[in-house]
Coordinates of C-alpha atoms and ligand atoms in Angstrom, one line a residue:
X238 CA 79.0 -6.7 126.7
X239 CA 77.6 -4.9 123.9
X240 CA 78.7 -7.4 120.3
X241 CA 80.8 -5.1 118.0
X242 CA 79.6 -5.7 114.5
X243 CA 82.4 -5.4 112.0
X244 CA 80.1 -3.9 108.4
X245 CA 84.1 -3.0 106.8
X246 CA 82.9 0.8 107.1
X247 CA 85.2 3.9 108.3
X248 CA 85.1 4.2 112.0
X249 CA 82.7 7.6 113.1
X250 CA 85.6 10.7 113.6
X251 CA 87.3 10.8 116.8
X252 CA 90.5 12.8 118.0
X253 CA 92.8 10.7 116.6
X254 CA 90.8 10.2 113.2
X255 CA 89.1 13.6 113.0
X256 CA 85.8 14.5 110.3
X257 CA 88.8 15.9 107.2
X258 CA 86.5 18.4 105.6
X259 CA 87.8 20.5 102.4
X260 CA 86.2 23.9 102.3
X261 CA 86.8 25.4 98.5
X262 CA 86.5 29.2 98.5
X263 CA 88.4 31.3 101.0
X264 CA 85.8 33.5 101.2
X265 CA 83.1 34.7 103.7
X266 CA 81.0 32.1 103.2
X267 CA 84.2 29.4 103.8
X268 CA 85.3 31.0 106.5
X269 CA 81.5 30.9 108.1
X270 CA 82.1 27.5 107.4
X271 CA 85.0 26.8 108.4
X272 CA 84.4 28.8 111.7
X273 CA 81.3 26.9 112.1
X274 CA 82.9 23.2 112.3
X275 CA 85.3 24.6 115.1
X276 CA 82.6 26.0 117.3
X277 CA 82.0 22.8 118.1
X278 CA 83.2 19.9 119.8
X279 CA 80.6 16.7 119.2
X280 CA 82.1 15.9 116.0
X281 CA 86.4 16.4 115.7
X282 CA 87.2 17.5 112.2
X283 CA 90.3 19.3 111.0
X284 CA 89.5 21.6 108.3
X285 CA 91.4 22.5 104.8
X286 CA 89.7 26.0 103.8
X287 CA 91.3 25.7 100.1
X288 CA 91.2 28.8 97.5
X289 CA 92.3 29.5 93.9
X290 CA 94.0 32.6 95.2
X291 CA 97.2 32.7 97.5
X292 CA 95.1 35.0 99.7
X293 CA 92.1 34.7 101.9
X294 CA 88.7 36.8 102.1
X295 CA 87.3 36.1 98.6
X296 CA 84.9 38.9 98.1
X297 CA 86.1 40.8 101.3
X298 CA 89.0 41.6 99.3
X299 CA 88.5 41.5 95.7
X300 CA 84.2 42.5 95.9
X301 CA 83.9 45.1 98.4
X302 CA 84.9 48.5 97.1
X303 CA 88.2 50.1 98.6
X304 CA 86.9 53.1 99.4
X305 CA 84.5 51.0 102.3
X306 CA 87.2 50.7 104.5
X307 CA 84.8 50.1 107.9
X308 CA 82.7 47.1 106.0
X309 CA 86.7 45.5 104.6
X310 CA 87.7 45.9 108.0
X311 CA 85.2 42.4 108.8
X312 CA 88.8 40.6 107.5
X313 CA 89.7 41.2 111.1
X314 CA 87.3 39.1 112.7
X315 CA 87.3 36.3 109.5
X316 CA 91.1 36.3 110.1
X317 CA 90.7 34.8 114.1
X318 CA 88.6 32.0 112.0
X319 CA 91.9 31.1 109.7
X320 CA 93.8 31.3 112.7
X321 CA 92.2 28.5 114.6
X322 CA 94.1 25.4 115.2
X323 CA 91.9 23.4 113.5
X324 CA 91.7 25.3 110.6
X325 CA 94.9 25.1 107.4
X326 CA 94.7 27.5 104.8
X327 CA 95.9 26.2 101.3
X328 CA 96.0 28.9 99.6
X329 CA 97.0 28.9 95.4
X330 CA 95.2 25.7 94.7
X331 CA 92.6 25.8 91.8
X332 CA 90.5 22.5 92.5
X333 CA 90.3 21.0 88.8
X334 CA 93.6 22.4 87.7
X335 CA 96.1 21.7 90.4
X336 CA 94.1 18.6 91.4
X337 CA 90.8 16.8 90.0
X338 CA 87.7 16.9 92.7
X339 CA 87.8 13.4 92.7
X340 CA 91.3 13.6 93.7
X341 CA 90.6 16.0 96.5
X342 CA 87.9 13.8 97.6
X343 CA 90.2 10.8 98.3
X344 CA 92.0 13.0 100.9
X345 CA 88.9 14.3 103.0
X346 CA 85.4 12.8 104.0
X347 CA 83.2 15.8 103.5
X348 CA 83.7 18.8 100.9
X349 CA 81.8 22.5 101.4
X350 CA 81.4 24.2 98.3
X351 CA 81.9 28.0 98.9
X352 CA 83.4 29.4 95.7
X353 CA 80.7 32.2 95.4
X354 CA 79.6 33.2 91.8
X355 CA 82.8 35.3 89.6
X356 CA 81.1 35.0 86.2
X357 CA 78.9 38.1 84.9
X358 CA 75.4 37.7 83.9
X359 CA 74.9 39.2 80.3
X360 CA 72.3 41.5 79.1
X361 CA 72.3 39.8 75.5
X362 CA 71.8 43.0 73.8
X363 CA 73.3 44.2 70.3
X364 CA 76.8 45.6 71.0
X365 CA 77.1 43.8 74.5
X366 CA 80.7 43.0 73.4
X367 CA 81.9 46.6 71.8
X368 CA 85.0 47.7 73.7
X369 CA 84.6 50.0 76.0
X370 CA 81.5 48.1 77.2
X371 CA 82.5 46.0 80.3
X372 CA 80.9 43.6 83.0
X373 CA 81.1 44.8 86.4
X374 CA 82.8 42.0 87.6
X375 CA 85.8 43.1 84.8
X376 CA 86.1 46.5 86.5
X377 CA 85.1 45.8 90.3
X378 CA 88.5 42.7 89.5
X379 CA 90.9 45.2 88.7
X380 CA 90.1 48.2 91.5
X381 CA 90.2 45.7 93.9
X382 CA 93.5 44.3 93.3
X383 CA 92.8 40.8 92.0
X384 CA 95.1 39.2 90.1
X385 CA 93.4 37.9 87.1
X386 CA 92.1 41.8 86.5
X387 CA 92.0 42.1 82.4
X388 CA 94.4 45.6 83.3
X389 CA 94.7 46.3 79.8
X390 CA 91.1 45.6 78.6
X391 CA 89.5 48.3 81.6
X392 CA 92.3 50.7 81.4
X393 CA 91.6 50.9 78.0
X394 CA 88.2 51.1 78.1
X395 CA 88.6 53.6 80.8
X396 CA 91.3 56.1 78.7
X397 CA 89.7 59.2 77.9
X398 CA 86.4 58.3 79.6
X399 CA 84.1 61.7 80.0
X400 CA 80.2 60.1 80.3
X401 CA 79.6 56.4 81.5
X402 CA 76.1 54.5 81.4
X403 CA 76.2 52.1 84.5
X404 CA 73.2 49.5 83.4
X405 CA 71.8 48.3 86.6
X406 CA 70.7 49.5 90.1
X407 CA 72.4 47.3 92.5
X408 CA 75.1 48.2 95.1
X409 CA 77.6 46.7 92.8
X410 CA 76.2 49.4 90.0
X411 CA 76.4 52.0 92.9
X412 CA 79.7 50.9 94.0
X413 CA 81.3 51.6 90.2
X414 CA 79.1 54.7 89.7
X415 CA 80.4 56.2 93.0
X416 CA 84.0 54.7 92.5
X417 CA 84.3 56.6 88.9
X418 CA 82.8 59.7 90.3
X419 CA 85.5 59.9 93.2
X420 CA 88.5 63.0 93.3
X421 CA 91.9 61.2 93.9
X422 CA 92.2 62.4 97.0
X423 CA 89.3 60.5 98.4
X424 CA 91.0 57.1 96.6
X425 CA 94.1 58.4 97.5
X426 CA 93.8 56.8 101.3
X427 CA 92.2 53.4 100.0
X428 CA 94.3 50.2 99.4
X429 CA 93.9 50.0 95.9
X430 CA 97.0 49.4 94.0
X431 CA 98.8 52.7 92.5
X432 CA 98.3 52.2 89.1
X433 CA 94.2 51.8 89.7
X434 CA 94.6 55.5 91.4
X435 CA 96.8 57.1 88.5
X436 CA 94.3 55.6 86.3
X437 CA 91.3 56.8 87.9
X438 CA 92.7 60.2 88.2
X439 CA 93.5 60.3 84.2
X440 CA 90.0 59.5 83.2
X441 CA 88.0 63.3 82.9
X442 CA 84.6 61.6 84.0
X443 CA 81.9 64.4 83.9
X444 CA 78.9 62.5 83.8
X445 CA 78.0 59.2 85.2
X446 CA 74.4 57.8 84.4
X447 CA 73.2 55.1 86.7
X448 CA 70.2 53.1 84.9
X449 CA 67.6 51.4 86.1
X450 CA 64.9 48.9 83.6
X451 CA 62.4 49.3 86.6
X452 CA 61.3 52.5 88.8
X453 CA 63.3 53.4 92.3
X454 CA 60.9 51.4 94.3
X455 CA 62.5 48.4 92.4
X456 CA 66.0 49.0 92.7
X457 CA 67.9 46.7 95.0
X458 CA 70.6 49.0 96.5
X459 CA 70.5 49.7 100.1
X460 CA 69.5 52.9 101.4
X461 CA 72.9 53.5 103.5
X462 CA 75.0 53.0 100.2
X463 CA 72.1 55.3 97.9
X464 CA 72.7 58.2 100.5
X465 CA 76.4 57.8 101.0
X466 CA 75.9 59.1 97.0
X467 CA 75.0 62.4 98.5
X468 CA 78.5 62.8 100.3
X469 CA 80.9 62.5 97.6
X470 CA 82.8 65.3 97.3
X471 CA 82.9 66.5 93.8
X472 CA 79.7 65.1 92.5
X473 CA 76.4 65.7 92.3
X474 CA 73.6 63.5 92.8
X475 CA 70.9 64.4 90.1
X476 CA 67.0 62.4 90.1
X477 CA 64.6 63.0 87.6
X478 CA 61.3 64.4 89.3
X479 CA 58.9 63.2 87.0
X480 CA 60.9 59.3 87.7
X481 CA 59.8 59.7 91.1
X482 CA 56.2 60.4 90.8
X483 CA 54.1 57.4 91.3
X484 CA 50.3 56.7 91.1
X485 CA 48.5 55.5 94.4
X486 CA 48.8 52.0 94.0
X487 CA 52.4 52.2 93.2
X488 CA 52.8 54.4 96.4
X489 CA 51.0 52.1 98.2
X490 CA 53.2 48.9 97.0
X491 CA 56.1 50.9 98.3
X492 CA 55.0 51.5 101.2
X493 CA 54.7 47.7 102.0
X494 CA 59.0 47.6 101.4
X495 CA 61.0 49.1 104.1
X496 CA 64.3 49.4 101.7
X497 CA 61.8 50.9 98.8
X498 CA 60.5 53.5 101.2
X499 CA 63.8 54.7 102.6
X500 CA 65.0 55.0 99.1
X501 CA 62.3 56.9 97.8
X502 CA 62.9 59.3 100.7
X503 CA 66.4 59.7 99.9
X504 CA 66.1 60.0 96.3
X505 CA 63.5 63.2 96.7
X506 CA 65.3 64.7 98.5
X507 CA 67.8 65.2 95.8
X508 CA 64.8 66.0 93.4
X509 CA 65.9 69.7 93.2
X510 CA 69.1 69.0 92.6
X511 CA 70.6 71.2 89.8
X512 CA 74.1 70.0 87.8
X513 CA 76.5 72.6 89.5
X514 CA 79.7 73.3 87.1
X515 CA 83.1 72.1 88.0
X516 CA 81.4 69.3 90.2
X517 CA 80.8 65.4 88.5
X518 CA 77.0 64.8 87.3
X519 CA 76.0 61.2 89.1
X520 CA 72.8 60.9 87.3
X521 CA 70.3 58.8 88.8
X522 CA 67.6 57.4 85.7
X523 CA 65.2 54.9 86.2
X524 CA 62.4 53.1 83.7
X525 CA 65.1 53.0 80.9
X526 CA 65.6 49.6 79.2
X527 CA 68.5 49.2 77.7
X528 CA 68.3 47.9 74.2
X529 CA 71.1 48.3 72.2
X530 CA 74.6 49.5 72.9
X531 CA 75.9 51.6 70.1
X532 CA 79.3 52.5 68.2
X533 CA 81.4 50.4 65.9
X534 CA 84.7 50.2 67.0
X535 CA 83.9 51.6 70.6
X536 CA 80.8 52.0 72.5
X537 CA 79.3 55.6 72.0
X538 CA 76.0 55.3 73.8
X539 CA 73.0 53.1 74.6
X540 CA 69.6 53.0 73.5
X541 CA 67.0 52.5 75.7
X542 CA 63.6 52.0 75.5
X543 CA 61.5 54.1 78.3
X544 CA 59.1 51.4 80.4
X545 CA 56.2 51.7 82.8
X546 CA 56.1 49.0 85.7
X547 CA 53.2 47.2 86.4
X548 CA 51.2 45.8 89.4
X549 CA 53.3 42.9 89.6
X550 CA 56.8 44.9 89.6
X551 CA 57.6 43.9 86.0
X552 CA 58.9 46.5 83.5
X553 CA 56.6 47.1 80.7
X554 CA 58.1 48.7 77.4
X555 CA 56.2 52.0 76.1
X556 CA 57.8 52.0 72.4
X557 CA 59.0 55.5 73.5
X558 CA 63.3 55.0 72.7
X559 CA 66.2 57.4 73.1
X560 CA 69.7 57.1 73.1
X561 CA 71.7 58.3 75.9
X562 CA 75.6 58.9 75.0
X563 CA 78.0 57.3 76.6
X564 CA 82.0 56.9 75.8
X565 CA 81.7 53.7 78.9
X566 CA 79.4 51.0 79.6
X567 CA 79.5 48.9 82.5
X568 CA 77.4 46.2 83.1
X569 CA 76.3 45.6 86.7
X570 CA 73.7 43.0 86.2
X571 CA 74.1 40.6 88.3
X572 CA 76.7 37.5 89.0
X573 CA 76.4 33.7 88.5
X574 CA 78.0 31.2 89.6
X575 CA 80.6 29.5 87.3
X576 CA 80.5 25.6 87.3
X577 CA 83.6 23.1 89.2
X578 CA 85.1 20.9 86.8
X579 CA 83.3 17.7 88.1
X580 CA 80.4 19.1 90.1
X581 CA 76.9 19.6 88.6
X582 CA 75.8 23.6 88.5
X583 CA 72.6 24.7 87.2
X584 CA 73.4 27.1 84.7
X585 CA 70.0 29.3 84.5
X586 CA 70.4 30.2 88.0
X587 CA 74.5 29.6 88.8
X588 CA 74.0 27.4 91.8
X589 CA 74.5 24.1 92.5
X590 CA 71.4 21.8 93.3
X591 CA 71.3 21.1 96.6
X592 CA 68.2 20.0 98.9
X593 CA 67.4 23.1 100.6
X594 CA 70.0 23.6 103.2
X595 CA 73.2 22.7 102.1
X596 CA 73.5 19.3 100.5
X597 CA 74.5 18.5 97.2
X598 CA 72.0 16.5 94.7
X599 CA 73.6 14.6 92.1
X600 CA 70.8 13.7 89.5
X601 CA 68.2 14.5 91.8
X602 CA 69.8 12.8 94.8
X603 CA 71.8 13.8 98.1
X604 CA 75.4 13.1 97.6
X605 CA 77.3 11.8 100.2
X606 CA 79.9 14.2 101.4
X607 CA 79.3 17.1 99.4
X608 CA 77.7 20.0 100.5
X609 CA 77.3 23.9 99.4
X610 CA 76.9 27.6 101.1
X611 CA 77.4 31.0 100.2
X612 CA 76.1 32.3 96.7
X613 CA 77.0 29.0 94.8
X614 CA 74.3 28.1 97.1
X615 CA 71.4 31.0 96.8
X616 CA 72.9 32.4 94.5
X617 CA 74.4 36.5 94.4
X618 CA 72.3 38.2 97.7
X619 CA 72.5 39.4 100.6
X620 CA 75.7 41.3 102.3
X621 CA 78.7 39.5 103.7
X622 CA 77.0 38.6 107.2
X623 CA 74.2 36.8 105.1
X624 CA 76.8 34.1 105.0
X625 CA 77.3 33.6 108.4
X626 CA 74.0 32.0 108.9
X627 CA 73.8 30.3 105.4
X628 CA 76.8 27.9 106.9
X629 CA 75.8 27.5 109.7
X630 CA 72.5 25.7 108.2
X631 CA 74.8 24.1 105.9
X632 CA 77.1 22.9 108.7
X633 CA 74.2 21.2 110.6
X634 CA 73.4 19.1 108.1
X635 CA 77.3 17.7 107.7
X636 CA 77.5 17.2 111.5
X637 CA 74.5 15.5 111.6
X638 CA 75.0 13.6 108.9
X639 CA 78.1 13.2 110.6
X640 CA 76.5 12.3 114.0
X641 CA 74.3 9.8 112.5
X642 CA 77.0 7.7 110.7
X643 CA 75.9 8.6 107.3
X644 CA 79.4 10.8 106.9
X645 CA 82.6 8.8 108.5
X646 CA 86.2 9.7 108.8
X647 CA 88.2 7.5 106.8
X648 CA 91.2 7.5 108.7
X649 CA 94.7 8.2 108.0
X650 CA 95.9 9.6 104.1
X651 CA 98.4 11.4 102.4
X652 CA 98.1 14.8 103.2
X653 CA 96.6 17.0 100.6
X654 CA 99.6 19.3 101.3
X655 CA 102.3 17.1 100.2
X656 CA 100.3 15.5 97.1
X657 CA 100.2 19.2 95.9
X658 CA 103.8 19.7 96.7
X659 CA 104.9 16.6 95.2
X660 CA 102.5 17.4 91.6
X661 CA 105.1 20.8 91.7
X662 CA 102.1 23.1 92.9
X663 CA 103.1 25.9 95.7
X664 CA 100.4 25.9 98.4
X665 CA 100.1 29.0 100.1
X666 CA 99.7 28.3 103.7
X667 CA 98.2 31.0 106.8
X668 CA 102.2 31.7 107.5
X669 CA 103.1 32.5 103.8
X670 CA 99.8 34.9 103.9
X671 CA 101.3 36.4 106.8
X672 CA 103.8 37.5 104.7
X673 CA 101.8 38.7 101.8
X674 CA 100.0 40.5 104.9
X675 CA 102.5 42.3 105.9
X676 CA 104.3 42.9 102.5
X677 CA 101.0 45.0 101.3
X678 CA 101.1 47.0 104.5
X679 CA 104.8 47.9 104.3
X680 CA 103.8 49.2 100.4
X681 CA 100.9 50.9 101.9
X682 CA 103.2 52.4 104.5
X683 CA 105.4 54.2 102.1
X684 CA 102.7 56.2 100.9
X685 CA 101.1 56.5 104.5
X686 CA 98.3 54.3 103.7
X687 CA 97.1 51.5 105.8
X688 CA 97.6 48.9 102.7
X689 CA 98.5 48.8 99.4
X690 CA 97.0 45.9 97.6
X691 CA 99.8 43.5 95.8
X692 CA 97.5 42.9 92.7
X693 CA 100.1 40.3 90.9
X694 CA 100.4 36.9 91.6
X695 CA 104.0 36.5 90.8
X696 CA 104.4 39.8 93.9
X697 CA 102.3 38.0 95.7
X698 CA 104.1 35.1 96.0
X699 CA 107.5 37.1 95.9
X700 CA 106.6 38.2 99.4
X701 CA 106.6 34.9 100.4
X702 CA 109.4 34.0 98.8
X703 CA 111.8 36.8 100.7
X704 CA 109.5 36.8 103.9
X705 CA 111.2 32.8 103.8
X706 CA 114.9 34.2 102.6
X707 CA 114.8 36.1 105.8
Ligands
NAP178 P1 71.5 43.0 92.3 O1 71.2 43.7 93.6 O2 70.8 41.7 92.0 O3 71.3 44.0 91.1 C1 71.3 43.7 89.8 C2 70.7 44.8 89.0 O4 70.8 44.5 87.6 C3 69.2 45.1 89.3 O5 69.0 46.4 89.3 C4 68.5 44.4 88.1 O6 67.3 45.0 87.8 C5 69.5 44.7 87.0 N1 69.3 43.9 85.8 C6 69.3 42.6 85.7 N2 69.2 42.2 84.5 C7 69.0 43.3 83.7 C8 68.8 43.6 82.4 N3 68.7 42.6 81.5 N4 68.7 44.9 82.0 C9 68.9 45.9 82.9 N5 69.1 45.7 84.2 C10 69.1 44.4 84.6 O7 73.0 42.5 92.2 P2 74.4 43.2 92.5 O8 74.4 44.7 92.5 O9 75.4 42.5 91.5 O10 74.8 42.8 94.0 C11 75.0 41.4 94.3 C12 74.8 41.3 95.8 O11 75.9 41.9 96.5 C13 73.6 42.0 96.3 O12 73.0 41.3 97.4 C14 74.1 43.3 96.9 O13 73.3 43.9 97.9 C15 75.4 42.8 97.5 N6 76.4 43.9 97.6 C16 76.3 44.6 98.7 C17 77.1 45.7 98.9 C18 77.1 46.6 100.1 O14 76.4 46.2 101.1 N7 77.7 47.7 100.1 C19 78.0 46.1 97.8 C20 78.0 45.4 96.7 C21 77.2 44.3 96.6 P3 65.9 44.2 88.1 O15 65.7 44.3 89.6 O16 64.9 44.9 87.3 O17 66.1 42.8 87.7

């Protein structure tokens, strides 16, 4: 009979004393997560997949533009992840405002960091800060929907808008450039809420400059969002020739890129391009730095210096300045990840340390319990199915850790619902979403649209509120 040593440690998870894991970030990356524990069956864990908003999807949502219906449709299949037994929503529940992590951390064994990167990265340029000069994060907040959206700051920036520098070549930078350079009618179908659509539809954009520090064999867009450029249907795509001329080597550099190639294909084939009147200019400029932006009490162009890029890829300044007007300035330069009250981040890079796939280091060490995925982890790359796998790695570390003792259950606790209930918060659970789900489609439906995004929280949790008086 084998001697049962009593050390005074948790017991190792079991049915009736499951793995409680706490998931923070509702979005792709959670619910990869999340979806990853419950595919599974070594290790029982009930799951909390906890977010700051009272609805799922995180970037899915509020990231991906509205008029990309096919690539928002992915919501479907995340959705059959939330609805899995195993699996609570808590929506609504900042962790660090509405309870401390150390709090949260008495009510589960293991927590998964997913709360993706929402801060902008800045340019640190003279007149970063003029109005009319926004982050990208600012403007893709408020055409998505998302409640926190600075409304008055963008539509003010927005008001009267003819010509608009986009400073970056990302698809976040082609997402804004293309979203400005849309008619109303092809918004008109998208979810976005009404007052995004009026709002677009006020602004007389003509001209909408897209600019790149490095050549097109740099940029990091994706060839299937570059061409969808080409389709719009009041704009016109113009390249520079002389931008997309390169020496031998530089040809040859390309050549070794499968994305850079593509592009470069693409983008000559709009070479000829003329600006045809009546039709949107969606200027595509590379090997322009920016410098400065200009204007006193509103932004009225930017200065950029003209660069050459060199063996290594890097942009190389030529002296050679201009300044190229502009009455809006968004800056698509990149995210970062902002840090968790209680949880270290590194703030060059926006992630949290973590020892290569998935756990947490605390001062150079693993922490027990805690572990990361999604862009908090690798920071801002990679599309939405990037994450799948990025969990998954994460996830096999916590189950083995799991498997090997090193992670235990702790057995029975309050719930985390009822502590938050108690403390006067209002968790938003999968039924409560339901109703915000259907509450957005029945305002969609009365303009014979699919969806109409509720972008306020107090709507948001209105639906709730008379889905439950019914
Ligand atoms: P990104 O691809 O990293 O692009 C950032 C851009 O900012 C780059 O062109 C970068 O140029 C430029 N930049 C950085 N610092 C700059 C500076 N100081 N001055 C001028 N330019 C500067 O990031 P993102 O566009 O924010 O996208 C984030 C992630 O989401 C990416 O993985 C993206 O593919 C993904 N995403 C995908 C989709 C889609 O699939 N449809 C849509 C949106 C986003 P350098 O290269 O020279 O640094």
């Amino acid at each position: 009979m084998p001697v049962v040593v009593d050390d005074g440690a948790p017991p190792p998870p079991s049915s009736r004393s499951p793995l409680r894991v706490a998931v923070i970030g509702a979005g792709p990356a959670g619910i990869y997560a999340a979806d990853a524990l419950t595919r599974q069956s070594d290790i029982p864990v009930a799951i909390d997949l906890i977010d700051r908003l009272p609805t799922p999807f995180g970037l899915v949502r509020h990231g991906i533009a509205p008029d990309h219906p096919k690539m928002r449709a992915i919501r479907d299949t995340l959705h059959r992840s939330l609805d899995h037994p195993l699996v609570r929503f808590v929506g609504n529940v900042e962790v660090g405002t509405d309870l401390s992590l150390a709090e949260l951390r008495k009510h589960v064994d293991a927590v998964v960091y997913t709360y993706g990167a929402a801060l902008d990265r800045r340019l640190g340029i003279e007149g970063e800060d003029l109005p009319g000069s926004l982050p990208a994060t600012d403007v893709v907040a408020w055409y998505t929907g998302h409640p926190d959206a600075d409304r008055a700051t963008v539509e003010a920036a927005l008001t009267g808008v003819r010509s608009a520098v986009v400073i970056g070549v990302g698809n976040v930078a082609l997402d804004v450039g293309r979203i400005l350079a849309r008619t109303t009618e092809e918004l008109e179908p998208t979810d976005m809420p009404q007052h995004v659509i009026d709002v677009l539809a006020a602004a007389p954009v003509q001209e909408v400059t897209v600019l790149g520090r490095r050549g097109p064999a740099q940029a990091t867009f994706t060839t299937q969002e570059l061409r969808e450029l080409g389709g719009l249907a009041a704009a016109t795509v113009l390249v520079d020739p002389a931008d997309l001329e390169l020496d031998a080597d530089a040809e040859a550099r390309a050549a070794t890129d499968r994305n850079a190639t593509r592009n470069l294909a693409v983008l000559r084939d709009w070479a000829h391009h003329a600006p045809e009147p009546g039709r949107t200019r969606l200027r595509l400029r590379f090997y322009s730095r920016p410098v400065r932006l200009l204007g006193t009490d509103r932004v009225t162009g930017v200065e950029v210096e003209r660069t050459a890029v060199d063996g290594d890829g890097r942009a190389i300044g030529t002296g050679r300045f201009e300044v190229l007007p502009a009455d809006l300035v968004v800056r698509s330069v990149g995210y970062l990840g902002t840090p968790l009250p209680g949880l270290p981040v590194d703030r060059r890079t926006g992630t949290v340390p973590h020892d290569g796939t998935g756990r947490v280091l605390r001062d150079g060490r693993t922490s027990a319990g805690e572990y990361v995925a999604g862009w908090i982890k690798r920071g801002p790359s990679g599309v939405v199915g990037t994450n799948k796998h990025d969990a998954r790695e994460t996830v096999a570390g916590l189950l083995a850790d799991a498997g090997d003792g090193t992670l235990r259950a702790g057995g029975p606790v309050d719930d985390l619902v009822h502590t938050l209930q108690a403390r006067g918060a209002e968790p938003v659970l999968l039924e409560d979403w339901r109703a915000i789900d259907a509450a957005e489609q029945a305002l969609g439906a009365t303009r014979g649209r699919a969806r109409t995004t509720l972008h306020e929280r107090e709507a948001l949790m209105a639906a709730i509120r008379a889905a439950t008086a019914r």
